C-alpha cells in the first residue's frame, strides 16, 4: 500500500491483499478521480466510481441525508465526506480505506497532504522560481500528453490554459494541436458579465500557437436543454454553475478523446485574491474563521438562510456547518488556534482551505461531465512536481496585492494594480505568450446567469421554482424562497448561485428521490 506515496497522476482503485485478507480502496492526492463507498449493518462493503452503481446494488433504496443537504446549501459544496445519499460517502483525496476482512473492521488513513507551512522556501527568488516553474510545467505537460489517442487542450482565454497550450503546441512539433473554447451569447447581457465571453483572447492564442481551434457559443436556453442529463451524470451538486463544463466536454469529445485542462492553477498559485486579502486582516484564528466562514456561506444571507431552512437547521444543529469548516483548517493549523496570526499564515490557511474543498468540487464536476461524453481530462497543474514547487513558492510571489509591499521589487509595485493573483504564473505567461494575456484581470469560467436568470431564462426559473408543487418545498419554505427570487428578478440582489442550486436540487429530487 506504500506504493501510493510514489504515484504521480490521477487514480482511484481497489487493491486486494490475499495474504493478509485486506482490501484497500485508494484515491489520488487531489481527488481527480472519484470513489464512493457504503457499508450496511451486515458489513457488506460496496464501492464504485459513481453513486449510481451503489444505488443499483442496494435496489435504489436510500434516504436523503439532511445534514449533508444543509452542508451543500451553506457552502454550495460538500466539505466533509458525506453525499446527499444517506450512508453513501465519498473517499476523500489523499486517503485510503483499509478493510480487514478477518476482523471485520475498517480504517480510513491519510497518506499525503498539502503542506503550506514547513515546505515554504523564502530564499526562492522570482527569477529562480520562474525558471524552475517553466522546466517543471513543460515536463508535466509532456507526461500528460503520453497517450494512444490524440490529445487536445481547452483554451479558455486565460493564462492557465494559455501556458498549457504554449508547451503542448511546442511538443506537438509537426502535428497541429486541437483547442476548444466555450463562449457566451452577449445579446441580452449587461454589467460585469459583458467580460465573461473570452473567445477573442482564445482566438488570439490559437493564432499565436497555430492550433486547430473550435468554439461553441452558449445561449440562455442551452442550460435548460442539458439540465436533466447534467444532473443524472453529475449525481451530486458541487461548486457553481456547471453546465458550461458539460458543453465544453461535448465539444471536445467530437474531435479528441483526451484533453488538457488548467484546473488547479488558481488554487495552487493564488488565483482568487479577493477571497484572501480582506480575511487575512484578522487578529486571531477564531476571528479569521468567523470572517472566512461568513464568506463561504455562499447562497443567501444568514437571516434568510435561517428562515428558508429553519426545519433542517433545527434537526441538524446551528453549529453543524461551522464545525465542519473549522475541522478542515484545524487539520493543518491546530497549533495556531491560540496564537496571534500574521498575514502570511492567514493567506496559507486560505490556500489550504481552497485546495481541500473548492478544488475537489471542481475536479468532481470535470471528471464526471467529461466521462459522460467519453472524454478523459488531464490536469498538468496537479502533477506532483508542480504541486511540490507551488508549496515551496512564498505567498509574496503568488499575490501582487500582498500587504507587506516593501518586500517587492519596483516591477511588482508598478504592476500591482494590474496583476492581482498568480503573479509567478503571470510572469511565466508573459514569457510564453506576452503581456496582452499575462496582464489580463482574472476571469472565471462561468455563464452570464445573473442577466439570464432575470431575462431570457426568467420564465424557466419561475416555472421550476415558483411552482407550489415543486419538490424542493418538501424541504424548505416556499414563501421565503419566493422573497429571495424576487430580489434577483427585480435586480435588488444577485442571487444566481442560489437559483442555480435550487434548480439543481429540483432536478435531483425528480431523478434520484421519491420526494
PDB file of N, CA and C in Angstrom, residues 289-322:
ATOM      1  N   UNK A 289     -11.652  32.534  11.202  1.00  0.00           N
ATOM      2  CA  UNK A 289     -12.673  31.530  10.899  1.00  0.00           C
ATOM      3  C   UNK A 289     -14.038  32.182  10.723  1.00  0.00           C
ATOM      4  N   UNK A 290     -14.383  33.099  11.622  1.00  0.00           N
ATOM      5  CA  UNK A 290     -15.693  33.751  11.541  1.00  0.00           C
ATOM      6  C   UNK A 290     -15.867  34.497  10.224  1.00  0.00           C
ATOM      7  N   UNK A 291     -14.853  35.275   9.835  1.00  0.00           N
ATOM      8  CA  UNK A 291     -14.976  36.066   8.611  1.00  0.00           C
ATOM      9  C   UNK A 291     -14.931  35.181   7.367  1.00  0.00           C
ATOM     10  N   UNK A 292     -14.068  34.179   7.380  1.00  0.00           N
ATOM     11  CA  UNK A 292     -13.935  33.314   6.202  1.00  0.00           C
ATOM     12  C   UNK A 292     -15.142  32.384   6.065  1.00  0.00           C
ATOM     13  N   UNK A 293     -15.654  31.909   7.177  1.00  0.00           N
ATOM     14  CA  UNK A 293     -16.870  31.083   7.164  1.00  0.00           C
ATOM     15  C   UNK A 293     -18.040  31.897   6.623  1.00  0.00           C
ATOM     16  N   UNK A 294     -18.128  33.143   7.038  1.00  0.00           N
ATOM     17  CA  UNK A 294     -19.199  34.013   6.564  1.00  0.00           C
ATOM     18  C   UNK A 294     -19.114  34.194   5.049  1.00  0.00           C
ATOM     19  N   UNK A 295     -17.886  34.311   4.532  1.00  0.00           N
ATOM     20  CA  UNK A 295     -17.728  34.450   3.088  1.00  0.00           C
ATOM     21  C   UNK A 295     -18.204  33.192   2.354  1.00  0.00           C
ATOM     22  N   UNK A 296     -17.848  32.030   2.864  1.00  0.00           N
ATOM     23  CA  UNK A 296     -18.202  30.782   2.188  1.00  0.00           C
ATOM     24  C   UNK A 296     -19.649  30.366   2.429  1.00  0.00           C
ATOM     25  N   UNK A 297     -20.375  31.139   3.207  1.00  0.00           N
ATOM     26  CA  UNK A 297     -21.823  30.982   3.343  1.00  0.00           C
ATOM     27  C   UNK A 297     -22.417  31.591   2.073  1.00  0.00           C
ATOM     28  N   UNK A 298     -22.387  30.859   0.975  1.00  0.00           N
ATOM     29  CA  UNK A 298     -22.423  31.454  -0.358  1.00  0.00           C
ATOM     30  C   UNK A 298     -23.800  31.816  -0.911  1.00  0.00           C
ATOM     31  N   UNK A 299     -24.840  31.113  -0.526  1.00  0.00           N
ATOM     32  CA  UNK A 299     -26.083  31.206  -1.289  1.00  0.00           C
ATOM     33  C   UNK A 299     -26.988  32.371  -0.897  1.00  0.00           C
ATOM     34  N   UNK A 300     -27.244  32.529   0.399  1.00  0.00           N
ATOM     35  CA  UNK A 300     -28.107  33.620   0.860  1.00  0.00           C
ATOM     36  C   UNK A 300     -27.593  34.159   2.188  1.00  0.00           C
ATOM     37  N   UNK A 301     -28.049  35.344   2.548  1.00  0.00           N
ATOM     38  CA  UNK A 301     -27.669  35.956   3.814  1.00  0.00           C
ATOM     39  C   UNK A 301     -28.122  35.068   4.973  1.00  0.00           C
ATOM     40  N   UNK A 302     -27.386  35.074   6.085  1.00  0.00           N
ATOM     41  CA  UNK A 302     -27.721  34.205   7.232  1.00  0.00           C
ATOM     42  C   UNK A 302     -29.162  34.320   7.717  1.00  0.00           C
ATOM     43  N   UNK A 303     -29.726  35.532   7.729  1.00  0.00           N
ATOM     44  CA  UNK A 303     -31.106  35.686   8.208  1.00  0.00           C
ATOM     45  C   UNK A 303     -32.107  34.979   7.298  1.00  0.00           C
ATOM     46  N   UNK A 304     -31.937  35.163   5.988  1.00  0.00           N
ATOM     47  CA  UNK A 304     -32.772  34.429   5.030  1.00  0.00           C
ATOM     48  C   UNK A 304     -32.550  32.931   5.171  1.00  0.00           C
ATOM     49  N   UNK A 305     -31.292  32.567   5.327  1.00  0.00           N
ATOM     50  CA  UNK A 305     -30.924  31.153   5.406  1.00  0.00           C
ATOM     51  C   UNK A 305     -31.686  30.464   6.540  1.00  0.00           C
ATOM     52  N   UNK A 306     -31.715  31.109   7.701  1.00  0.00           N
ATOM     53  CA  UNK A 306     -32.403  30.510   8.862  1.00  0.00           C
ATOM     54  C   UNK A 306     -33.897  30.373   8.612  1.00  0.00           C
ATOM     55  N   UNK A 307     -34.480  31.350   7.923  1.00  0.00           N
ATOM     56  CA  UNK A 307     -35.926  31.284   7.672  1.00  0.00           C
ATOM     57  C   UNK A 307     -36.266  30.221   6.624  1.00  0.00           C
ATOM     58  N   UNK A 308     -35.447  30.153   5.571  1.00  0.00           N
ATOM     59  CA  UNK A 308     -35.741  29.208   4.481  1.00  0.00           C
ATOM     60  C   UNK A 308     -35.555  27.760   4.935  1.00  0.00           C
ATOM     61  N   UNK A 309     -34.496  27.504   5.698  1.00  0.00           N
ATOM     62  CA  UNK A 309     -34.140  26.127   6.065  1.00  0.00           C
ATOM     63  C   UNK A 309     -34.314  25.881   7.568  1.00  0.00           C
ATOM     64  N   UNK A 310     -35.290  26.552   8.157  1.00  0.00           N
ATOM     65  CA  UNK A 310     -35.484  26.506   9.613  1.00  0.00           C
ATOM     66  C   UNK A 310     -35.615  25.083  10.144  1.00  0.00           C
ATOM     67  N   UNK A 311     -36.431  24.266   9.495  1.00  0.00           N
ATOM     68  CA  UNK A 311     -36.671  22.910   9.986  1.00  0.00           C
ATOM     69  C   UNK A 311     -35.411  22.057   9.928  1.00  0.00           C
ATOM     70  N   UNK A 312     -34.671  22.205   8.849  1.00  0.00           N
ATOM     71  CA  UNK A 312     -33.443  21.434   8.676  1.00  0.00           C
ATOM     72  C   UNK A 312     -32.397  21.830   9.712  1.00  0.00           C
ATOM     73  N   UNK A 313     -32.278  23.130   9.978  1.00  0.00           N
ATOM     74  CA  UNK A 313     -31.320  23.636  10.955  1.00  0.00           C
ATOM     75  C   UNK A 313     -31.649  23.107  12.346  1.00  0.00           C
ATOM     76  N   UNK A 314     -32.940  23.082  12.689  1.00  0.00           N
ATOM     77  CA  UNK A 314     -33.362  22.543  13.995  1.00  0.00           C
ATOM     78  C   UNK A 314     -32.968  21.081  14.130  1.00  0.00           C
ATOM     79  N   UNK A 315     -33.109  20.343  13.044  1.00  0.00           N
ATOM     80  CA  UNK A 315     -32.805  18.910  13.070  1.00  0.00           C
ATOM     81  C   UNK A 315     -31.303  18.651  13.160  1.00  0.00           C
ATOM     82  N   UNK A 316     -30.531  19.404  12.403  1.00  0.00           N
ATOM     83  CA  UNK A 316     -29.098  19.138  12.279  1.00  0.00           C
ATOM     84  C   UNK A 316     -28.289  19.861  13.348  1.00  0.00           C
ATOM     85  N   UNK A 317     -28.705  21.079  13.678  1.00  0.00           N
ATOM     86  CA  UNK A 317     -27.970  21.861  14.675  1.00  0.00           C
ATOM     87  C   UNK A 317     -27.375  23.114  14.070  1.00  0.00           C
ATOM     88  N   UNK A 318     -27.431  24.206  14.798  1.00  0.00           N
ATOM     89  CA  UNK A 318     -26.997  25.521  14.321  1.00  0.00           C
ATOM     90  C   UNK A 318     -25.509  25.554  13.972  1.00  0.00           C
ATOM     91  N   UNK A 319     -24.688  24.812  14.717  1.00  0.00           N
ATOM     92  CA  UNK A 319     -23.227  24.894  14.558  1.00  0.00           C
ATOM     93  C   UNK A 319     -22.655  23.806  13.654  1.00  0.00           C
ATOM     94  N   UNK A 320     -23.517  22.994  13.069  1.00  0.00           N
ATOM     95  CA  UNK A 320     -23.036  21.835  12.309  1.00  0.00           C
ATOM     96  C   UNK A 320     -22.066  22.226  11.192  1.00  0.00           C
ATOM     97  N   UNK A 321     -22.462  23.182  10.347  1.00  0.00           N
ATOM     98  CA  UNK A 321     -21.614  23.515   9.194  1.00  0.00           C
ATOM     99  C   UNK A 321     -20.355  24.263   9.620  1.00  0.00           C
ATOM    100  N   UNK A 322     -20.457  25.085  10.656  1.00  0.00           N
ATOM    101  CA  UNK A 322     -19.266  25.799  11.124  1.00  0.00           C
ATOM    102  C   UNK A 322     -18.240  24.811  11.681  1.00  0.00           C
TER     103      UNK A 322
END
